[in-house]
Amino acid sequence: MMKKIECIVKPFKLDDVKNAITELGISGMTVSEVRGFGRQKGHTELYRGAEYQVDFLPKIKIDLVVSEEQVPAIIAAVQKEACTGRIGDGKIFVSDVEQSIRIRTGENGIEAL
Amino acid sequence: MMKKIECIVKPFKLDDVKNAITELGISGMTVSEVRGFGRQKGHTELYRGAEYQVDFLPKIKIDLVVSEEQVPAIIAAVQKEACTGRIGDGKIFVSDVEQSIRIRTGENGIEAL
Amino acid sequence: MMKKIECIVKPFKLDDVKNAITELGISGMTVSEVRGFGRQKGHTELYRGAEYQVDFLPKIKIDLVVSEEQVPAIIAAVQKEACTGRIGDGKIFVSDVEQSIRIRTGENGIEAL
Amino acid sequence: MKKFFIALSTVALVALPVLALAEDAPVSEMTYILNTFSFLIMGILVMWMAAGFGMLEAGLVRSKNVATICLKNISLFGIAGVLFYLCGYNLMYAGVDGGYIGSFGLWAADDAAALAGDYSAGYSSSSDWFFQMVFCGAACSVVSGCVAERIKIWSFLVFCIVLCGIIYPIQGSWAWGGGWLSEMGFADYAGSTLVHSVGGWAALTGAIILGARKGKYGKGGRVNPMPGSNIPMATLGTFILWMGWYGFNGGSVLALGDAASVVEMGNVIANTNLAACGGMLAAMAMVQVLYKKVDVTMGLNGALAGLVSITAGPQTPSLGAAILIGGVGGVLVVLAVPFFDKLKIDDVVGALSVHLVCGIWGTMAVPFTNAETSFMTQGIGVLSIGAFVIVSSSVVWLVIKYTIGLRCSEEDEYRGLDLAEIGMEAYPDFQTVHLGGMGTAAYVPDAAPAAARVNSPVKQN
Amino acid sequence: MKKFFIALSTVALVALPVLALAEDAPVSEMTYILNTFSFLIMGILVMWMAAGFGMLEAGLVRSKNVATICLKNISLFGIAGVLFYLCGYNLMYAGVDGGYIGSFGLWAADDAAALAGDYSAGYSSSSDWFFQMVFCGAACSVVSGCVAERIKIWSFLVFCIVLCGIIYPIQGSWAWGGGWLSEMGFADYAGSTLVHSVGGWAALTGAIILGARKGKYGKGGRVNPMPGSNIPMATLGTFILWMGWYGFNGGSVLALGDAASVVEMGNVIANTNLAACGGMLAAMAMVQVLYKKVDVTMGLNGALAGLVSITAGPQTPSLGAAILIGGVGGVLVVLAVPFFDKLKIDDVVGALSVHLVCGIWGTMAVPFTNAETSFMTQGIGVLSIGAFVIVSSSVVWLVIKYTIGLRCSEEDEYRGLDLAEIGMEAYPDFQTVHLGGMGTAAYVPDAAPAAARVNSPVKQN
Amino acid sequence: MKKFFIALSTVALVALPVLALAEDAPVSEMTYILNTFSFLIMGILVMWMAAGFGMLEAGLVRSKNVATICLKNISLFGIAGVLFYLCGYNLMYAGVDGGYIGSFGLWAADDAAALAGDYSAGYSSSSDWFFQMVFCGAACSVVSGCVAERIKIWSFLVFCIVLCGIIYPIQGSWAWGGGWLSEMGFADYAGSTLVHSVGGWAALTGAIILGARKGKYGKGGRVNPMPGSNIPMATLGTFILWMGWYGFNGGSVLALGDAASVVEMGNVIANTNLAACGGMLAAMAMVQVLYKKVDVTMGLNGALAGLVSITAGPQTPSLGAAILIGGVGGVLVVLAVPFFDKLKIDDVVGALSVHLVCGIWGTMAVPFTNAETSFMTQGIGVLSIGAFVIVSSSVVWLVIKYTIGLRCSEEDEYRGLDLAEIGMEAYPDFQTVHLGGMGTAAYVPDAAPAAARVNSPVKQN
Ligand SMILES: Nc1ncnc2c1ncn2[C@@H]1O[C@H](COP(=O)(O)OP(=O)(O)O)[C@@H](O)[C@H]1O
Ligand SMILES: Nc1ncnc2c1ncn2[C@@H]1O[C@H](COP(=O)(O)OP(=O)(O)O)[C@@H](O)[C@H]1O
Ligand SMILES: Nc1ncnc2c1ncn2[C@@H]1O[C@H](COP(=O)(O)OP(=O)(O)O)[C@@H](O)[C@H]1O
């Protein structure tokens, strides 16, 4: 079985998380910039005499599709690296993936990762 | 059980949707900018005497991971707020999430949300 | 049953993939820009006498929610169009979607797509 | 009274005893050359201000309206040139004779006398035309920033035609053209009133008649900021304006051919510079005190406020007085911006606060350092020109509104004028942020009538 | 014939009866000073046009090629300076004597006479060198925009070396250097032909030899727009060019030391301005009519078209005629852009339409307002210079192509020259849009031979 | 010795036999006018350099600090104006008399003599004040780029106050104010040492006392590049500086009223241009050879290096020598940038390499082409001014550090000064890239003490 792990982390943690994951032998991931809304509150900005609240904070989402048995190690690694101990460190979500294909070769399943 | 709700909405609806969701007691969400292709057709642009079709329209994707029982209320709220009645209002997709971890504390499952 | 197909492809393949998919009668998709890390290595950049490695390469992610029976045809089409035969062509991931709603009409399930 | 050059002598208007002597001397060829060259070089600097306004405004609107504001700023300068040729110059300068208006007619150069060796005209006619024309462009530029992000481009350009061709020159004839205000002794050296507040009044009526941008003012008096998209571009625009202003004020000496003029030009340029410094630093300090942060756009506006403030009388103050005059302008701008917001007059770039408010302040401040002027006369000038521009520009705005229409549709406003009217994006390669809740490209829907939206099913987004 | 200053008198070439008198008078020190100062100030304005071209082109290429075009634009100006010193100036001006070429050799200032009190040279030699040099830079700038986004940077710079050092000065000697065209009476006041169309011809041969950008022309004659990345920057570039053009044309009076020259300078600057206005407004109107939208880049190109059009003869038209001459240029540019696209000649910024087409138009339009010129002579000038530049630049392009290579690899073109040749991004902090289907950073693969792609496995993207 | 204008004659300092004659002649009104006008026009060009520095630095910092650097650059120019009025000018020029310092006191214009017909002052006092003031602004601009991205804005502005009001004028009095260095024969025509290396020394002490940006230097001597956010803006800044430099050096002739001055001005401008060309091309070639790519920012720095290098003596070299002097500057800058990185002195825009290193080089190179100077005297000037500025600026930096604080918090540095101190984003509409691993907006955490982070729980990101 394959799992998808979505990690939402603070932007400056990307490098550390990436390194930790690759050390576990994972060779691929897909990263995107997102904006997070959560317990961590945003900040106010000022423009020409009017203040306003910016609620959404920049976060990085890392998507990994991996085989089931790798999940615990990855979760542990991400948690260790991405944790600063302060609000807004982010989340890890795990869900099922049914099928994976490597476009270049047509390989299937775990081999495709 | 936890569910992931992906809402694709028109950009200017983000604020309303966010407010409606937070009123339901949901305290977190992750937002990203996407481009949508659908029944709503794009527009043509003009550049130096040549027109071209822009098929992809800006949309906002809101990802929410919530506990199963909250799903119907959230769907109702999003639908109410994001609906303008015109083509391109967007979609809501729901899927399973197996595991959630709060990075800061290591909390698990529903508590992590 | 509905499935979500996530395709990660090289940016310049978007048009071809989009066309192939629409020819299969799929009328909607959601696209986002992502950065991929994988077997395809990045490149080095130079800034004021110091070189540095850029590991993440621009990729396009195409999300499609479709009915189960369309999946094989779509996978075949995407693979055909997105394949250049060289490293970094990308992946296709398939997973379950439980529910779909069209915000505008409230339609449900396959009709919502 | 400046700007109305009395041809007998290049120095007739400079009230310095020593020059009594010079007044009778015939204008020499060298004087003629230098006066002309000053008009040309200083005029080029003033033209450059059109670019400054363009960059300032391009930096202070949201990215979806940037291409449109660029086009407006460059095309209004084109309109100013053509209209000042077609009728503007003559309406402003031909045969005003203490009256209220010049005459209609194409302008044409006439330098036969000078070419025949008689230099009493003092400068070449084209150089004068050019120098006066670029001032007309500046008045238009003031309007464009204020009414940005919601006005249709062709409607705006039609307004510019009338402003450049009719409104600006008529009021201009009153003071600089030798009309009734000039006879009365009204002093506006380089145009705090004649250029800046004229642009300001026209912008004010436009902003009121157009209404605010959708979503700018929320329920309960809430002001929703719509931050400008490119701060360095706005900064560049301010630098350009600052540079161009040396020509705006320095060239308004209207002469370079004698020592007194060039001494005056030096004083004018030094004062202009220090008024800008004073305005900027005062605005920055004020913002820091009021808001605990230094809003950079307020600093920029402060510099411009200082420049506008000194423009009515840059030749008489000491350097210290120039700092103060500019500094008051800087304070005024920080107060005026939220004031206009309170009135729900939506001024995208702060043009009213800078050009109208400080234009008035600058004009009224002249008597502090210039004994030949009076508060009364200055007030009459400010009020009469204000009244004329308010009325005439309102008429024009309303005529446009009820004929070809003034404001773009709500959908177009949301999508941005660049896509709607230009069919192009200003920054097509960049992913722009549309997260409404971030206050940036926000479209706050509580201001949008749902019915309107439902009725236009084609262009929805 | 202009630009070839006859040292006996600063006014010898101005055909005005009143000046017959002046011609015999010795040049005074004041005249010498003013002429020199005009060269310097106007030359500085022309130098500023290099920045204008840079910003215009940086705004009109896609973000992945922006750093490269910036580098090209500033380094070509460096090359122009060095080459004009090494051989350009002398090839153009030293001992041409009605012939076809000057002499080889380093240029060096010689002002001994003036320092000894003999001002008959009319101006300092360095000021003249500087003023002529900046024109040479302008011709190069025209080329860089047209061949952008696919040419290798060093190959481009090698071409610039030959253009600045050999091609430009040789043809320049024919008219401005006092060569055969000048003897014939060919009139090109500030370089519609000598600068702009020369750059245009060199760009044309370059664009043809290079071929179009991958994906620009699709199947069935489809043109795939590749929109420029930064419209306000392109607008700024146009404003800069407009400003610099006052120096380009105004400085080409080549004198400031007498009333006739300064009258002419005033007329030249006013006409230059109105031609730009006319070109811009005509192009905008034309685009609105044809496409129902106002393409801002066409408006910008229209202004430039007006400027190029007036450049061959800005001293003789009335203001009205200047508007017309510029206006025709504006119309031409709107027609020429799709025309070149039809021919599949890929001109990234519209340089051919602006500089080549309007350069020819402007040169041919001179006889309409200048009785001393003839269509025949003007035509001979256009054709002979065109032929020379086409042949010589083709040779240079081809030599480069078959030695160090001209065009970057397809992979590099796709990744962008900034990464490929500079190793840097122009906007590294910004997320740029790579959605091929949006027509922006599009790489339309039907133009790419699959084989080529498979053979270079390393640099794939 | 230049810049200290001997009022008896405009040409006293130009060592040309023919002028012996002129020295006794009284200054004519025309000469007075032209000298003044030159100060004003050239001063405007130098003011424009403030915009150039602003755009260069805005282009070379990361997007999160862009609004702040814009504000710093425009406000430092405001400070320079006010401080030069309050005390700077008099400290530099009033009664130095071979000594070490002028006198304290407000500056005020005094042109009574000229207005009474005695032109022996040579130029109007305001024009001189203006021209000297803009140079003071330039020294500040050098500092701002070097210490960017980590210094608190008000702390920086306090430093500018002292630099403009005290440090710059005192050392300036030594040479240009007629102080001891000028008596000794130290030659710095337009300020390689007095302006550029002064800014450079102040920047050096600032950069050392502030420390490097977090994450700039990794373990094992690794340098983590933090690429600038907007290359075309940096290019524009360089073009602006290049243009302004014609005024910087050309205006430093300090006269325009006689043929010798204008000949010199022509030579100065041509040399200035070619030194920039030489610097740029040398830097580009050097980078290509060393790194196999042409780093565009090094090309830009190379042009500036050439300009700084020629500034100490632009009047004496031949064009060829100017290319060489500039070219050596261009090579130096390519070597100096990694050198300072090796020392872990974090110079964000390369200000030290350009202004300090080439300022020294340019000053020491003067004797190669100017027989009236000696390496010894030049060295004494460089060292004494260097020592003075190092000591005085270190004191000021340290006082600020231990009173109001110099450096922003680590959190603020990570979030960017724009949000932290201005409460605004420079490009709010654009999605900016925060992918640490891409080396762009990188915050390399190995440099960040974990404890510090945990202690400030509020502002975390
Ligand atoms: N229920 C949720 N669904 C999706 N994303 C969430 C959810 N809750 C939080 N997030 C994401 O996680 C980020 C961090 O959450 P936050 O509540 O601020 O702090 P913490 O991670 O410490 O609980 C948010 O910015 C958001 O991107
Ligand atoms: N099958 C699909 N899979 C993923 N996203 C889709 C799908 N269909 C539509 N979408 C997304 O929903 C958006 C709106 O769909 P569209 O067909 O334009 O209108 P409507 O929501 O009214 O049906 C699209 O722009 C796209 O982002
Ligand atoms: N395990 C994975 N999980 C998520 N995305 C992946 C994974 N592996 C690869 N990818 C994505 O696919 C892209 C291509 O992968 P890569 O290993 O470079 O080449 P290939 O597709 O030829 O195997 C990557 O850039 C990344 O975006």
GROMACS .gro file of N, CA, C and O and ligand atoms in nm, chain B residues 6-10 34-41 55-60 85-93, chain C residues 3-5 26-31 62-67 70 100-105 107 110-113, chain D residues 460, ligand 2:
model
  251
  119GLU      N    1  -1.178   1.969   0.030
  119GLU     CA    2  -1.112   2.064  -0.060
  119GLU      C    3  -1.218   2.149  -0.125
  119GLU      O    4  -1.306   2.097  -0.194
  120CYS      N    5  -1.211   2.278  -0.106
  120CYS     CA    6  -1.308   2.367  -0.169
  120CYS      C    7  -1.235   2.452  -0.272
  120CYS      O    8  -1.134   2.515  -0.241
  121ILE      N    9  -1.288   2.452  -0.393
  121ILE     CA   10  -1.233   2.540  -0.497
  121ILE      C   11  -1.336   2.649  -0.518
  121ILE      O   12  -1.450   2.620  -0.555
  122VAL      N   13  -1.296   2.773  -0.487
  122VAL     CA   14  -1.394   2.882  -0.493
  122VAL      C   15  -1.337   3.000  -0.571
  122VAL      O   16  -1.218   3.006  -0.601
  123LYS      N   17  -1.426   3.094  -0.601
  123LYS     CA   18  -1.380   3.217  -0.665
  123LYS      C   19  -1.299   3.298  -0.564
  123LYS      O   20  -1.335   3.307  -0.447
  147VAL      N   21  -0.483   2.855  -0.716
  147VAL     CA   22  -0.478   2.758  -0.824
  147VAL      C   23  -0.540   2.822  -0.948
  147VAL      O   24  -0.593   2.933  -0.942
  148ARG      N   25  -0.531   2.751  -1.056
  148ARG     CA   26  -0.594   2.796  -1.179
  148ARG      C   27  -0.694   2.691  -1.220
  148ARG      O   28  -0.662   2.573  -1.226
  149GLY      N   29  -0.814   2.736  -1.249
  149GLY     CA   30  -0.917   2.639  -1.280
  149GLY      C   31  -0.955   2.639  -1.427
  149GLY      O   32  -0.957   2.743  -1.493
  150PHE      N   33  -0.984   2.521  -1.473
  150PHE     CA   34  -1.032   2.503  -1.610
  150PHE      C   35  -1.167   2.435  -1.596
  150PHE      O   36  -1.181   2.337  -1.523
  151GLY      N   37  -1.269   2.488  -1.663
  151GLY     CA   38  -1.398   2.425  -1.645
  151GLY      C   39  -1.500   2.479  -1.743
  151GLY      O   40  -1.464   2.528  -1.851
  152ARG      N   41  -1.624   2.468  -1.702
  152ARG     CA   42  -1.731   2.517  -1.789
  152ARG      C   43  -1.722   2.667  -1.809
  152ARG      O   44  -1.756   2.720  -1.914
  153GLN      N   45  -1.681   2.732  -1.704
  153GLN     CA   46  -1.661   2.876  -1.716
  153GLN      C   47  -1.545   2.900  -1.811
  153GLN      O   48  -1.433   2.858  -1.785
  154LYS      N   49  -1.575   2.964  -1.919
  154LYS     CA   50  -1.469   2.982  -2.017
  154LYS      C   51  -1.377   3.097  -1.976
  154LYS      O   52  -1.415   3.187  -1.904
  168ASP      N   53  -0.726   3.016  -2.090
  168ASP     CA   54  -0.825   2.916  -2.049
  168ASP      C   55  -0.836   2.902  -1.899
  168ASP      O   56  -0.938   2.857  -1.847
  169PHE      N   57  -0.729   2.931  -1.830
  169PHE     CA   58  -0.726   2.903  -1.687
  169PHE      C   59  -0.759   3.029  -1.609
  169PHE      O   60  -0.703   3.135  -1.633
  170LEU      N   61  -0.851   3.012  -1.518
  170LEU     CA   62  -0.894   3.126  -1.439
  170LEU      C   63  -0.844   3.112  -1.296
  170LEU      O   64  -0.837   3.001  -1.243
  171PRO      N   65  -0.814   3.224  -1.233
  171PRO     CA   66  -0.768   3.215  -1.095
  171PRO      C   67  -0.878   3.166  -1.001
  171PRO      O   68  -0.992   3.212  -1.007
  172LYS      N   69  -0.844   3.071  -0.919
  172LYS     CA   70  -0.935   3.019  -0.817
  172LYS      C   71  -0.857   3.004  -0.688
  172LYS      O   72  -0.733   3.001  -0.689
  173ILE      N   73  -0.931   2.989  -0.582
  173ILE     CA   74  -0.869   2.964  -0.452
  173ILE      C   75  -0.908   2.824  -0.406
  173ILE      O   76  -1.025   2.787  -0.416
  198GLY      N   77  -2.429   3.177  -0.800
  198GLY     CA   78  -2.528   3.133  -0.897
  198GLY      C   79  -2.479   3.134  -1.040
  198GLY      O   80  -2.554   3.102  -1.131
  199ARG      N   81  -2.355   3.172  -1.057
  199ARG     CA   82  -2.305   3.176  -1.194
  199ARG      C   83  -2.196   3.072  -1.217
  199ARG      O   84  -2.128   3.030  -1.123
  200ILE      N   85  -2.179   3.036  -1.342
  200ILE     CA   86  -2.084   2.931  -1.375
  200ILE      C   87  -1.947   2.964  -1.317
  200ILE      O   88  -1.905   3.078  -1.317
  201GLY      N   89  -1.882   2.861  -1.268
  201GLY     CA   90  -1.747   2.882  -1.216
  201GLY      C   91  -1.741   2.900  -1.066
  201GLY      O   92  -1.634   2.929  -1.013
  202ASP      N   93  -1.851   2.878  -1.000
  202ASP     CA   94  -1.851   2.896  -0.854
  202ASP      C   95  -1.760   2.797  -0.783
  202ASP      O   96  -1.713   2.823  -0.673
  203GLY      N   97  -1.740   2.682  -0.847
  203GLY     CA   98  -1.643   2.589  -0.790
  203GLY      C   99  -1.702   2.462  -0.734
  203GLY      O  100  -1.820   2.430  -0.753
  204LYS      N  101  -1.615   2.387  -0.665
  204LYS     CA  102  -1.650   2.252  -0.621
  204LYS      C  103  -1.610   2.231  -0.477
  204LYS      O  104  -1.523   2.301  -0.425
  205ILE      N  105  -1.668   2.130  -0.420
  205ILE     CA  106  -1.621   2.080  -0.291
  205ILE      C  107  -1.596   1.931  -0.306
  205ILE      O  108  -1.682   1.859  -0.357
  206PHE      N  109  -1.477   1.887  -0.268
  206PHE     CA  110  -1.445   1.745  -0.273
  206PHE      C  111  -1.413   1.697  -0.132
  206PHE      O  112  -1.342   1.766  -0.057
  229LYS      N  113  -1.265   0.919  -0.828
  229LYS     CA  114  -1.123   0.913  -0.800
  229LYS      C  115  -1.061   1.051  -0.826
  229LYS      O  116  -1.106   1.125  -0.913
  230LYS      N  117  -0.957   1.077  -0.750
  230LYS     CA  118  -0.880   1.197  -0.776
  230LYS      C  119  -0.749   1.155  -0.842
  230LYS      O  120  -0.679   1.066  -0.791
  231ILE      N  121  -0.720   1.217  -0.954
  231ILE     CA  122  -0.594   1.190  -1.023
  231ILE      C  123  -0.508   1.315  -1.010
  231ILE      O  124  -0.549   1.423  -1.051
  252ILE      N  125  -1.353   1.516  -2.037
  252ILE     CA  126  -1.344   1.573  -1.902
  252ILE      C  127  -1.353   1.723  -1.916
  252ILE      O  128  -1.279   1.783  -1.996
  253SER      N  129  -1.438   1.785  -1.840
  253SER     CA  130  -1.459   1.928  -1.862
  253SER      C  131  -1.400   2.015  -1.754
  253SER      O  132  -1.415   2.135  -1.758
  254GLY      N  133  -1.334   1.956  -1.657
  254GLY     CA  134  -1.281   2.043  -1.552
  254GLY      C  135  -1.151   1.990  -1.497
  254GLY      O  136  -1.126   1.870  -1.495
  255MET      N  137  -1.068   2.081  -1.452
  255MET     CA  138  -0.946   2.041  -1.382
  255MET      C  139  -0.895   2.163  -1.305
  255MET      O  140  -0.935   2.276  -1.331
  256THR      N  141  -0.807   2.137  -1.211
  256THR     CA  142  -0.751   2.244  -1.131
  256THR      C  143  -0.600   2.228  -1.133
  256THR      O  144  -0.548   2.120  -1.109
  257VAL      N  145  -0.536   2.337  -1.163
  257VAL     CA  146  -0.393   2.333  -1.189
  257VAL      C  147  -0.320   2.419  -1.088
  257VAL      O  148  -0.369   2.524  -1.050
  288ILE      N  149  -0.166   1.885  -1.187
  288ILE     CA  150  -0.302   1.890  -1.240
  288ILE      C  151  -0.387   1.797  -1.155
  288ILE      O  152  -0.357   1.678  -1.145
  289ASP      N  153  -0.490   1.852  -1.095
  289ASP     CA  154  -0.583   1.771  -1.015
  289ASP      C  155  -0.712   1.750  -1.092
  289ASP      O  156  -0.774   1.846  -1.138
  290LEU      N  157  -0.749   1.626  -1.101
  290LEU     CA  158  -0.872   1.591  -1.170
  290LEU      C  159  -0.955   1.502  -1.080
  290LEU      O  160  -0.904   1.403  -1.030
  291VAL      N  161  -1.080   1.535  -1.062
  291VAL     CA  162  -1.168   1.439  -0.996
  291VAL      C  163  -1.261   1.382  -1.102
  291VAL      O  164  -1.327   1.458  -1.174
  292VAL      N  165  -1.260   1.252  -1.114
  292VAL     CA  166  -1.335   1.188  -1.223
  292VAL      C  167  -1.403   1.062  -1.172
  292VAL      O  168  -1.374   1.014  -1.062
  293SER      N  169  -1.489   1.009  -1.253
  293SER     CA  170  -1.552   0.883  -1.212
  293SER      C  171  -1.456   0.768  -1.237
  293SER      O  172  -1.369   0.774  -1.325
  296GLN      N  173  -1.333   0.631  -1.577
  296GLN     CA  174  -1.252   0.713  -1.668
  296GLN      C  175  -1.103   0.706  -1.639
  296GLN      O  176  -1.020   0.748  -1.720
  326SER      N  177  -1.850   1.473  -0.395
  326SER     CA  178  -1.823   1.593  -0.477
  326SER      C  179  -1.947   1.678  -0.479
  326SER      O  180  -2.058   1.623  -0.495
  327ILE      N  181  -1.930   1.806  -0.466
  327ILE     CA  182  -2.045   1.897  -0.474
  327ILE      C  183  -2.014   2.010  -0.569
  327ILE      O  184  -1.906   2.068  -0.562
  328ARG      N  185  -2.110   2.043  -0.653
  328ARG     CA  186  -2.095   2.163  -0.736
  328ARG      C  187  -2.157   2.278  -0.658
  328ARG      O  188  -2.277   2.276  -0.627
  329ILE      N  189  -2.079   2.375  -0.625
  329ILE     CA  190  -2.126   2.482  -0.537
  329ILE      C  191  -2.245   2.555  -0.596
  329ILE      O  192  -2.343   2.586  -0.527
  330ARG      N  193  -2.241   2.582  -0.722
  330ARG     CA  194  -2.344   2.663  -0.787
  330ARG      C  195  -2.482   2.600  -0.775
  330ARG      O  196  -2.581   2.668  -0.744
  331THR      N  197  -2.488   2.466  -0.797
  331THR     CA  198  -2.618   2.400  -0.805
  331THR      C  199  -2.644   2.309  -0.687
  331THR      O  200  -2.758   2.265  -0.666
  333GLU      N  201  -2.543   2.016  -0.690
  333GLU     CA  202  -2.538   1.879  -0.743
  333GLU      C  203  -2.433   1.797  -0.670
  333GLU      O  204  -2.336   1.850  -0.618
  336ILE      N  205  -2.110   1.220  -0.918
  336ILE     CA  206  -2.061   1.229  -1.055
  336ILE      C  207  -2.120   1.349  -1.130
  336ILE      O  208  -2.053   1.413  -1.210
  337GLU      N  209  -2.245   1.380  -1.102
  337GLU     CA  210  -2.305   1.495  -1.171
  337GLU      C  211  -2.233   1.626  -1.142
  337GLU      O  212  -2.245   1.722  -1.217
  338ALA      N  213  -2.169   1.631  -1.027
  338ALA     CA  214  -2.105   1.756  -0.988
  338ALA      C  215  -1.978   1.784  -1.067
  338ALA      O  216  -1.926   1.894  -1.065
  339LEU      N  217  -1.926   1.684  -1.135
  339LEU     CA  218  -1.794   1.700  -1.197
  339LEU      C  219  -1.802   1.778  -1.328
  339LEU      O  220  -1.900   1.774  -1.399
  799GLN      N  221  -1.858   3.702  -1.562
  799GLN     CA  222  -1.833   3.670  -1.422
  799GLN      C  223  -1.697   3.605  -1.404
  799GLN      O  224  -1.639   3.554  -1.499
 1724LIG     N1  225  -1.337   1.739  -1.252
 1724LIG     C1  226  -1.276   1.836  -1.187
 1724LIG     N2  227  -1.168   1.807  -1.114
 1724LIG     C2  228  -1.102   1.903  -1.046
 1724LIG     N3  229  -1.140   2.032  -1.046
 1724LIG     C3  230  -1.248   2.067  -1.118
 1724LIG     C4  231  -1.321   1.972  -1.190
 1724LIG     N4  232  -1.422   2.036  -1.252
 1724LIG     C5  233  -1.414   2.166  -1.217
 1724LIG     N5  234  -1.310   2.186  -1.136
 1724LIG     C6  235  -1.270   2.314  -1.076
 1724LIG     O1  236  -1.387   2.386  -1.046
 1724LIG     C7  237  -1.386   2.512  -1.109
 1724LIG     C8  238  -1.524   2.555  -1.152
 1724LIG     O2  239  -1.577   2.464  -1.245
 1724LIG     P1  240  -1.668   2.511  -1.369
 1724LIG     O3  241  -1.696   2.392  -1.452
 1724LIG     O4  242  -1.601   2.626  -1.440
 1724LIG     O5  243  -1.799   2.571  -1.308
 1724LIG     P2  244  -1.902   2.513  -1.202
 1724LIG     O6  245  -1.834   2.513  -1.070
 1724LIG     O7  246  -2.011   2.610  -1.207
 1724LIG     O8  247  -1.936   2.376  -1.247
 1724LIG     C9  248  -1.290   2.497  -1.222
 1724LIG     O9  249  -1.231   2.623  -1.256
 1724LIG    C10  250  -1.190   2.398  -1.169
 1724LIG    O10  251  -1.093   2.467  -1.089
   0.00000   0.00000   0.00000
